[in-house]
Coordinates of C-alpha atoms (C1' of nucleotides) in Angstrom, one line a residue:
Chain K
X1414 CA 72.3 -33.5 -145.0
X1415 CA 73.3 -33.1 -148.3
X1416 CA 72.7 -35.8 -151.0
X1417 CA 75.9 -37.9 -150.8
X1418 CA 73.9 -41.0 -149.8
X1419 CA 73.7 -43.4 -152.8
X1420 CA 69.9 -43.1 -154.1
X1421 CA 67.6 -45.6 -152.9
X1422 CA 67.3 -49.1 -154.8
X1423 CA 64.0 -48.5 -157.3
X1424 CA 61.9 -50.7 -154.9
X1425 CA 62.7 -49.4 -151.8
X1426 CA 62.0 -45.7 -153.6
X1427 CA 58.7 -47.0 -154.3
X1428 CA 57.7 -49.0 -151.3
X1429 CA 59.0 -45.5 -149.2
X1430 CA 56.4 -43.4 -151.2
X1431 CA 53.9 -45.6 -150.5
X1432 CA 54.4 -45.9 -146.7
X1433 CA 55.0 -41.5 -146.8
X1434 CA 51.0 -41.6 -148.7
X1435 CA 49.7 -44.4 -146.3
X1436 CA 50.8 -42.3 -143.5
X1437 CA 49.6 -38.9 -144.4
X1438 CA 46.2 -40.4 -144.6
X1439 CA 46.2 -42.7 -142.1
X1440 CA 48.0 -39.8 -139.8
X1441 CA 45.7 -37.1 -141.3
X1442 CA 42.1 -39.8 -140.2
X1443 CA 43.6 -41.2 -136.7
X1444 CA 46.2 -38.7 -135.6
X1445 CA 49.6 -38.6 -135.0
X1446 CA 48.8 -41.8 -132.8
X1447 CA 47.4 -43.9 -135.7
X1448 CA 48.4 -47.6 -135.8
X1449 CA 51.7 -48.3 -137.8
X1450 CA 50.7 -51.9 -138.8
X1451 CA 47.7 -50.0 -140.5
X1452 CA 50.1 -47.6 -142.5
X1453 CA 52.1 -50.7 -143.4
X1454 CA 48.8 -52.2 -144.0
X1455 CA 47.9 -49.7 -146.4
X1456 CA 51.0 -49.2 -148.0
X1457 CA 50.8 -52.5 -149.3
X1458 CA 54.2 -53.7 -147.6
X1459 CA 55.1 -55.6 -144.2
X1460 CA 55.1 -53.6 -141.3
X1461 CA 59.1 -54.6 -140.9
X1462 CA 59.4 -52.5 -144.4
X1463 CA 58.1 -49.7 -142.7
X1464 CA 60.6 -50.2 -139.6
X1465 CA 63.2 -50.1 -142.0
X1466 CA 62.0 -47.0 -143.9
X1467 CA 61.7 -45.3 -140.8
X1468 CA 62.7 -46.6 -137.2
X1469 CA 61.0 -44.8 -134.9
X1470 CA 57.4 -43.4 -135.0
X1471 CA 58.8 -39.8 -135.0
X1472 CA 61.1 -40.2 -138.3
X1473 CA 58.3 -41.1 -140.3
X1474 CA 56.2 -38.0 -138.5
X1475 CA 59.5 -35.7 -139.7
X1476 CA 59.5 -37.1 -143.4
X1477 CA 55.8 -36.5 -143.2
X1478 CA 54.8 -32.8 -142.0
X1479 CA 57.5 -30.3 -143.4
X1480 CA 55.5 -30.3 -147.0
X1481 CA 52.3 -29.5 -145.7
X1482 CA 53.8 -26.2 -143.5
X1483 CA 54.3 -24.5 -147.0
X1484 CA 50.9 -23.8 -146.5
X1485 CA 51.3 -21.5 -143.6
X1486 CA 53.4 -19.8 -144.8
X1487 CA 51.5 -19.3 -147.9
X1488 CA 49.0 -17.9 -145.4
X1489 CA 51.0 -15.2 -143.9
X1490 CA 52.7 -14.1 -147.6
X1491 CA 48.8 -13.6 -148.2
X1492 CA 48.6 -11.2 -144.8
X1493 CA 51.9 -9.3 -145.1
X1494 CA 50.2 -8.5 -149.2
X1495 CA 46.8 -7.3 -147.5
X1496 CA 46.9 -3.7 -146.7
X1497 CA 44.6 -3.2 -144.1
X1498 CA 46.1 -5.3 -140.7
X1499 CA 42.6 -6.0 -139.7
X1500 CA 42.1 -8.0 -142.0
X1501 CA 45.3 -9.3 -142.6
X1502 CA 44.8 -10.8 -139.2
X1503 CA 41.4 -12.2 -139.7
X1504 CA 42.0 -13.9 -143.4
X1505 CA 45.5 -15.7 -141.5
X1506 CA 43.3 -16.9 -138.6
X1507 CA 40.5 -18.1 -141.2
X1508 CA 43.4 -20.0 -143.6
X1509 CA 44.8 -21.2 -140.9
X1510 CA 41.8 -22.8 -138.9
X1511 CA 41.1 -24.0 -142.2
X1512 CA 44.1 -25.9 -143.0
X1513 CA 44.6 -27.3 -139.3
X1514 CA 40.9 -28.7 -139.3
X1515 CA 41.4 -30.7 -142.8
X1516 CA 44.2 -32.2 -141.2
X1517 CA 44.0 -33.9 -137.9
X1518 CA 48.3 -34.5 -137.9
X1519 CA 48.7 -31.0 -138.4
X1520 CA 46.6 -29.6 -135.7
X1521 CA 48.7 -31.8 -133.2
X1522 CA 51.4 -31.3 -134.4
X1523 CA 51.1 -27.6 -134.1
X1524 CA 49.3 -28.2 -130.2
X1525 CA 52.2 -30.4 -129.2
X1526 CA 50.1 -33.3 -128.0
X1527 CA 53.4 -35.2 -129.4
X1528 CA 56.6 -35.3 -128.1
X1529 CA 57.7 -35.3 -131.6
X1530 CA 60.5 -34.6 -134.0
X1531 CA 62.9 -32.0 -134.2
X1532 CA 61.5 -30.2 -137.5
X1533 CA 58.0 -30.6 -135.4
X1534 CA 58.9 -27.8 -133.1
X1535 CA 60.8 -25.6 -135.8
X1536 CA 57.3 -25.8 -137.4
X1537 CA 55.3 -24.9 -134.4
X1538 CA 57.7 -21.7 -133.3
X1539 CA 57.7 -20.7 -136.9
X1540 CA 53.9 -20.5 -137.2
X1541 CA 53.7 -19.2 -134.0
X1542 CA 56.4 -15.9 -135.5
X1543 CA 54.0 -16.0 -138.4
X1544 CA 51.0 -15.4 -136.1
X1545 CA 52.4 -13.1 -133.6
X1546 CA 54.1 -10.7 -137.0
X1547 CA 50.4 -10.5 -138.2
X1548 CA 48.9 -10.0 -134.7
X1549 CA 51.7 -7.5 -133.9
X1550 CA 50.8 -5.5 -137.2
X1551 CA 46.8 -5.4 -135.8
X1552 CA 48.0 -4.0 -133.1
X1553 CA 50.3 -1.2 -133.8
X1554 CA 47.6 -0.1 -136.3
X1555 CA 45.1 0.3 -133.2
X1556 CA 43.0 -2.5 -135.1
X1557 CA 42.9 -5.1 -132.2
X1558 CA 42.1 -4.3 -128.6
X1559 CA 45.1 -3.7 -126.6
X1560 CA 44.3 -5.7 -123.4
X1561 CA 44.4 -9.1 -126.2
X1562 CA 47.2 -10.9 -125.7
X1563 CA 48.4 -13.1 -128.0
X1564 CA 48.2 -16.1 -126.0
X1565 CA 44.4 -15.4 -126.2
X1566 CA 44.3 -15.4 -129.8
X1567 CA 46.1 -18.4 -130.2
X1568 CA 43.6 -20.3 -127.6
X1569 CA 41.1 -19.2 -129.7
X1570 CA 42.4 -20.4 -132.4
X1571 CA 43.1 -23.5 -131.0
X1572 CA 39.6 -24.0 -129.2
X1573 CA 38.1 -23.3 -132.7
X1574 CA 40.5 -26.2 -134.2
X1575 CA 39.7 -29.0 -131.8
X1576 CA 35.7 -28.2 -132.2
X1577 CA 36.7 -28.5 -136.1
X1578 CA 38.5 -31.6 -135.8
X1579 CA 35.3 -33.1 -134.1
X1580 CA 32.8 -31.8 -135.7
X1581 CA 33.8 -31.5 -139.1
X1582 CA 33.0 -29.3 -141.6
X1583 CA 32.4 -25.2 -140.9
X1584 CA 31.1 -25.4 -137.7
X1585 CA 33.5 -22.9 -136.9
X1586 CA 33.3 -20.6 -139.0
X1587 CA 30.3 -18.6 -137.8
X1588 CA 31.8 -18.8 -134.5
X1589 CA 34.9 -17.3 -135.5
X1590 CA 33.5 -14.5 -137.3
X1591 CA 31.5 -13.5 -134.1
X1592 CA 34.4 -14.3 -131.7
X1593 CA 37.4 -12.2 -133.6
X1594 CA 34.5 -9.3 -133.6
X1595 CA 35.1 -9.5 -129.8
X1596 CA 38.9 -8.6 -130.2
X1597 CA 37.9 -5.4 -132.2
X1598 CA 39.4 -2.4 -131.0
X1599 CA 36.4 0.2 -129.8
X1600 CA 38.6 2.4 -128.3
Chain O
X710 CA 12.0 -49.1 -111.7
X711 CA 10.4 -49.5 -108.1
X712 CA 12.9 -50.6 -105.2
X713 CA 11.4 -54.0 -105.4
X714 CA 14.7 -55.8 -105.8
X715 CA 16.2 -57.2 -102.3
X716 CA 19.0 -54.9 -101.4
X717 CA 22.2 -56.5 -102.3
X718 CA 24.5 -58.1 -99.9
X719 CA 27.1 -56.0 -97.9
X720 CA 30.0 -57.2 -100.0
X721 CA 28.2 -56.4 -102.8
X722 CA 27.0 -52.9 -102.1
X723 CA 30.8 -52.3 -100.8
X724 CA 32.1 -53.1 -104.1
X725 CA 29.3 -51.4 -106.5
X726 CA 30.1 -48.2 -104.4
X727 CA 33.9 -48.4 -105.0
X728 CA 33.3 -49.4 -108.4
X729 CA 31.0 -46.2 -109.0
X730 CA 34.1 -43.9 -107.4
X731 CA 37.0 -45.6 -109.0
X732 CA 34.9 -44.9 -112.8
X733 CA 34.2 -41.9 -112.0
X734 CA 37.8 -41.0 -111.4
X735 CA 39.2 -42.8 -114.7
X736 CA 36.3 -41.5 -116.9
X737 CA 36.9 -38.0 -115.7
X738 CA 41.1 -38.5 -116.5
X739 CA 40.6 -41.0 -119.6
X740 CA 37.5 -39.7 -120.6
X741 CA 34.4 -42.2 -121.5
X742 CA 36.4 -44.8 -123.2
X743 CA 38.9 -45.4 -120.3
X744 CA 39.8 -48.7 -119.5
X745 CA 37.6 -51.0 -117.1
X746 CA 40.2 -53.2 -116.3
X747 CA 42.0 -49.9 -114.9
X748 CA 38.6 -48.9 -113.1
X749 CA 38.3 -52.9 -111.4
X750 CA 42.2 -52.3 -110.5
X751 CA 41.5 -49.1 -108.9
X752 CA 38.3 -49.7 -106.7
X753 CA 40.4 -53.2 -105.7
X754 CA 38.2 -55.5 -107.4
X755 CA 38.5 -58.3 -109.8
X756 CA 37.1 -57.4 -113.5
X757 CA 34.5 -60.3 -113.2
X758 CA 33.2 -58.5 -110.1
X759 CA 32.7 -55.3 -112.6
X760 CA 31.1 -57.2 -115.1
X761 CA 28.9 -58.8 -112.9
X762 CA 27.7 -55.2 -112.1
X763 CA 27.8 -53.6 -114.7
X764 CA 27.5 -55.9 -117.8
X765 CA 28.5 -53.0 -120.4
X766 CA 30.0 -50.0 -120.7
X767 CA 26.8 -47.9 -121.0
X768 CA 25.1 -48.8 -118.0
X769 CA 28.3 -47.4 -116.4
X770 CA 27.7 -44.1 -117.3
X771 CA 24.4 -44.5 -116.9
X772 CA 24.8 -45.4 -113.1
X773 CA 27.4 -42.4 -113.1
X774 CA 26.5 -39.5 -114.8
X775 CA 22.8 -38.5 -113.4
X776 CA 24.2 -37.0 -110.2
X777 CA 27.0 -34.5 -112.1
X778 CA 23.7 -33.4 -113.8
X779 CA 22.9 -31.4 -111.0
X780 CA 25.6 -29.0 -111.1
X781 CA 23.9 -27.6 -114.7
X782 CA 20.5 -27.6 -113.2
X783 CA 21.7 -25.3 -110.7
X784 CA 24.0 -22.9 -113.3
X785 CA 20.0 -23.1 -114.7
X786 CA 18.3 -21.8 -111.8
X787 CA 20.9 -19.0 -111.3
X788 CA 20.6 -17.9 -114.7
X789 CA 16.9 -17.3 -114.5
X790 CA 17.2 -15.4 -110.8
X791 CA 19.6 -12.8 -112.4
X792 CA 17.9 -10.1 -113.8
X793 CA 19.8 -8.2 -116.5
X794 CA 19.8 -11.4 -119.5
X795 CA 23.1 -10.6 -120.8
X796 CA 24.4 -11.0 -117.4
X797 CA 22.3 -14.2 -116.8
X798 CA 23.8 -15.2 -120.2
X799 CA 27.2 -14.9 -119.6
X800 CA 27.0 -16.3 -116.1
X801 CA 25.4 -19.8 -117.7
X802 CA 27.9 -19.8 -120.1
X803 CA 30.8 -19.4 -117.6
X804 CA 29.6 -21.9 -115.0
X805 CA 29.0 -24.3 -117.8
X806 CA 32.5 -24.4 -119.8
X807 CA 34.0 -24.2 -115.9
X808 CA 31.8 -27.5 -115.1
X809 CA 32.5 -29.4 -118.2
X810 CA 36.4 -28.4 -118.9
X811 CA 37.1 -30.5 -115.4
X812 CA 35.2 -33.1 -116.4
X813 CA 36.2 -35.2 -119.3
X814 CA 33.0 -37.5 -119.4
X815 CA 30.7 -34.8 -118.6
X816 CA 32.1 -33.6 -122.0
X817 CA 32.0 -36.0 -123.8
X818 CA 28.2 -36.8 -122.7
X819 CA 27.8 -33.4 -123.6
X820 CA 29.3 -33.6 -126.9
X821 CA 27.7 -37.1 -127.7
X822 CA 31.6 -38.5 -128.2
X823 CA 29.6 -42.2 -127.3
X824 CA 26.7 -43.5 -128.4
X825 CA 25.8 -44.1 -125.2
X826 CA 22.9 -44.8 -122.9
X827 CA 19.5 -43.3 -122.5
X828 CA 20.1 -41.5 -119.5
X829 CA 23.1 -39.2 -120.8
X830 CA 20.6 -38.5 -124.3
X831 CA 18.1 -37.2 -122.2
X832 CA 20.8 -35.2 -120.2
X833 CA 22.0 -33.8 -123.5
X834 CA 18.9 -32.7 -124.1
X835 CA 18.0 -31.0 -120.9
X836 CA 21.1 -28.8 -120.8
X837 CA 20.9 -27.8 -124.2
X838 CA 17.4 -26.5 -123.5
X839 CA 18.3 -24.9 -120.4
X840 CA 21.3 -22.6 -122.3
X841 CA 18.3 -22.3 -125.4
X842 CA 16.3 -20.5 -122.4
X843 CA 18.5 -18.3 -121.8
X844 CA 20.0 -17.9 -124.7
X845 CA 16.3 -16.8 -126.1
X846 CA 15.8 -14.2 -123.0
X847 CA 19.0 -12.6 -124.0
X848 CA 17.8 -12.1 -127.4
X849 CA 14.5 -10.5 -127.0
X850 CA 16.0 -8.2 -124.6
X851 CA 18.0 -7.2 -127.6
X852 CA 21.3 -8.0 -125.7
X853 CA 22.5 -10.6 -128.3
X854 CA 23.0 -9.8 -131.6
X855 CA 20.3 -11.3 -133.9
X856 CA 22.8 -13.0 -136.4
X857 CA 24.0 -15.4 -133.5
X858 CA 22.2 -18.4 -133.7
X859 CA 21.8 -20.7 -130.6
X860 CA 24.3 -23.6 -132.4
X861 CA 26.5 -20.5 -133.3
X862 CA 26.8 -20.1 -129.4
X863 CA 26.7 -23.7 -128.5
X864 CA 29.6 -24.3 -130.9
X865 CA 31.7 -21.7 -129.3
X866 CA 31.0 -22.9 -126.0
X867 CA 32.3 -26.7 -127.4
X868 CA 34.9 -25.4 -128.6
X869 CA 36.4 -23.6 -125.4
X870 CA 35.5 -26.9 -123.8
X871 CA 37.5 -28.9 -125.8
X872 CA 40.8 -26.4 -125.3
X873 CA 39.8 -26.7 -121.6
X874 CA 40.0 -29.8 -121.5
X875 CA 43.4 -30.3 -123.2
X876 CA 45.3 -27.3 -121.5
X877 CA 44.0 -27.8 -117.9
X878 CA 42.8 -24.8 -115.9
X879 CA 42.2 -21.7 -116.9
X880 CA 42.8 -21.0 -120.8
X881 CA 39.8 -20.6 -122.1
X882 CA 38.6 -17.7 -119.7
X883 CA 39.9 -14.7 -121.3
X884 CA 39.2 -15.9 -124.7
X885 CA 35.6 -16.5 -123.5
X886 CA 35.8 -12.9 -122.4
X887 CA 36.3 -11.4 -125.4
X888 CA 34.5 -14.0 -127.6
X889 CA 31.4 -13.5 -125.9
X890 CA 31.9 -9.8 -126.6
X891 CA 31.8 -10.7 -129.9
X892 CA 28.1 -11.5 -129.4
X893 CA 27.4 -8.3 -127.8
X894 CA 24.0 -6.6 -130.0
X895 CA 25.5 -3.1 -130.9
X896 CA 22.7 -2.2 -133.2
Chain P
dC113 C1' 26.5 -72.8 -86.0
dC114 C1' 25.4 -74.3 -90.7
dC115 C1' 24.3 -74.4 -95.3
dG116 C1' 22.3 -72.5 -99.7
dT117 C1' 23.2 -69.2 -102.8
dA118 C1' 24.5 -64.6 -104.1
dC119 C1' 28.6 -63.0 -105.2
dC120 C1' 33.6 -62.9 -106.3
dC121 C1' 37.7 -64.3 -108.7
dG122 C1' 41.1 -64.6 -112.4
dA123 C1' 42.8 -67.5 -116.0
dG124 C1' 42.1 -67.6 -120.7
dG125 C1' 40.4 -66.8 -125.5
dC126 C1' 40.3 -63.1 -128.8
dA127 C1' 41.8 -58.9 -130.8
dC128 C1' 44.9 -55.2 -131.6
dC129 C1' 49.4 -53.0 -131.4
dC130 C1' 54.6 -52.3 -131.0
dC131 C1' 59.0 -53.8 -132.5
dT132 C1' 62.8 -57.3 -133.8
dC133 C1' 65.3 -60.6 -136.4
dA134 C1' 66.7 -64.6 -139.2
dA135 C1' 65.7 -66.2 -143.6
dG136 C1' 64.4 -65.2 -148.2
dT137 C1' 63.9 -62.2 -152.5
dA138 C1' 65.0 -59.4 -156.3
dC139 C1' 67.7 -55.4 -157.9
dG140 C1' 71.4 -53.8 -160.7
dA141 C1' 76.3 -53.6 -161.4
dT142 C1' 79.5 -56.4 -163.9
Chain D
dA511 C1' 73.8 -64.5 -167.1
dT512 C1' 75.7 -64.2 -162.4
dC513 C1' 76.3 -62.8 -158.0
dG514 C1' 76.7 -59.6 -153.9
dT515 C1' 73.9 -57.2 -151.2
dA516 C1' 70.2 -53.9 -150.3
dC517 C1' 65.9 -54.7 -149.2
dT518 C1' 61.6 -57.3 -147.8
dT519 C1' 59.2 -60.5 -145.3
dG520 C1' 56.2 -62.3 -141.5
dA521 C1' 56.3 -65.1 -137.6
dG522 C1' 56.8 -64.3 -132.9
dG523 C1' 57.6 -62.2 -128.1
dG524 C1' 55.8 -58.7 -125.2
dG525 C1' 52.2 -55.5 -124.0
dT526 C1' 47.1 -53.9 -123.2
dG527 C1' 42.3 -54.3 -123.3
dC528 C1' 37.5 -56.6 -123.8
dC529 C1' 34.6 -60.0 -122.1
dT530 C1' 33.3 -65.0 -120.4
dC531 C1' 32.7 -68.8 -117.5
dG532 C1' 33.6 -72.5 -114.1
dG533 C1' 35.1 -73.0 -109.6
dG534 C1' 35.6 -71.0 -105.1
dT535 C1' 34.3 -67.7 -101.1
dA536 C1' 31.6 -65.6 -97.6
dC537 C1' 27.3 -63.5 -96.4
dG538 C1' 23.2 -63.9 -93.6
dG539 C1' 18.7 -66.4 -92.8
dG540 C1' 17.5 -70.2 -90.2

DNA sequence: CCCGTACCCGAGGCACCCCTCAAGTACGAT
DNA sequence: ATCGTACTTGAGGGGTGCCTCGGGTACGGG
């Protein structure tokens, strides 16, 4: 926990960032799944370096994701600022289908598909607060239909984020604009 | 093309027919990159005896898939008996994502995951026209709103599938719901 | 019943991946 | 400059999958 281990030999420190930068793209293109002996590969360093960096598939997936979950909750900062909950709601589901699309690791680590690391779940349940705060807000202001629950936003969401991953670029976008028009409350 | 090629032997007919089942059982769980030696294994068959049937992967599908075309065909033809479009619309649209959320290669045909054979491209083709037909009735009816183009839908609809397909049964129906809703013309 | 041949088998070559470990390298404290 | 050791290396064993090909099996016409 705290920093009482001796710092790492200058080497190591590199070889360590390499493997962290190999991974995030290799993680981000192929998914938490991606080949090891291609981060080692692309780190520049034998794939028993890696081992040694990080033994198991899941340490190197913990070192990896915790950075890129600032983001989220950059994203809900923005919503909790935005006055009006409707749209509060909306510009979090838009940041957020926008993040998890750019980045393949994300996306599953966020669905689960891996058994993953401990900081893995603590991510997922606290995006999942961050959603359900914003979504919660929507609804107390009579913005959101009541019979939504948020399980059905969140498979939305999530629907939106795989056809993203596949796809590309913005083909969700227009989609999600029409769709979240659904949850509109017309009393 | 014409039945002019002897029938095969009995052996061999036994074995095309338990290759056909045992495919269509690992594409639908592995989707259309599943493994062949695990689809030889299962229909009890050596993988020499699937190659000699099936020399590639393609022709594979394209032995399987024709017959699961069907089902759309019919969601077609119920689509066009139902007079109000929106209705009509919505009932395609349901059948469809309930059809290809249980079938793994059917969506990935769909989607075009494999560059696969000329059977399935021509089967991509036909259902997208058959959901362009209705889509089109629905819209000079005034029922759909006019911003919503038919890729707009389509991508929704891919999306849903691909959340169906990675939750199991049932997710993507309320979501559907009130997506669709979304769609809704309320001039 | 017999034989030609259509069909089946499965070992084996190649490629990729996971993970380990004994031997070698190079850092940095002295 | 020297040496202890933290770190690196990459071959290698085990696994899975794709696809081929030479030898064996059994079907079915005669």
């Amino acid at each position: 926990m705290c920093a009482m281990t001796r710092p790492l030999r200058r080497d190591a420190a590199r070889n360590r960032d390499h493997l962290l930068r190999a991974a995030a793209a290799v993680f981000t293109e192929q998914g938490l799944a991606g080949s090891l002996e291609e981060v080692a590969r692309r780190a520049g360093v034998s794939i028993g370096t890696l081992y040694n960096h990080f033994p198991t598939r899941d340490t190197l997936i913990d070192a990896l994701l915790p950075p890129r979950l600032a983001a989220v909750d950059g994203f809900a900062a923005e919503a909790a600022a935005e006055p009006d909950p409707w749209l509060a709601f909306t510009g979090f589901a838009t940041n957020l289908l926008s993040q998890l699309t750019k980045d393949r690791a994300l996306l599953e680590a966020f669905t689960g598909d891996h058994p993953a690391a401990a900081a893995l779940a603590d991510a997922c349940r606290h995006g999942m607060s961050h959603l359900s705060t914003v979504l919660t807000r929507a609804r107390q202001a009579g913005a959101i239909r009541p019979d939504a629950t948020d399980q059905d936003v969140v498979n939305l969401l999530w629907a939106l984020s795989l056809l993203g991953e596949t796809t590309g670029e913005g083909a969700w976008r227009q989609p999600l604009h029409f769709a979240l028009d659904g949850f509109v409350n017309r009393r």
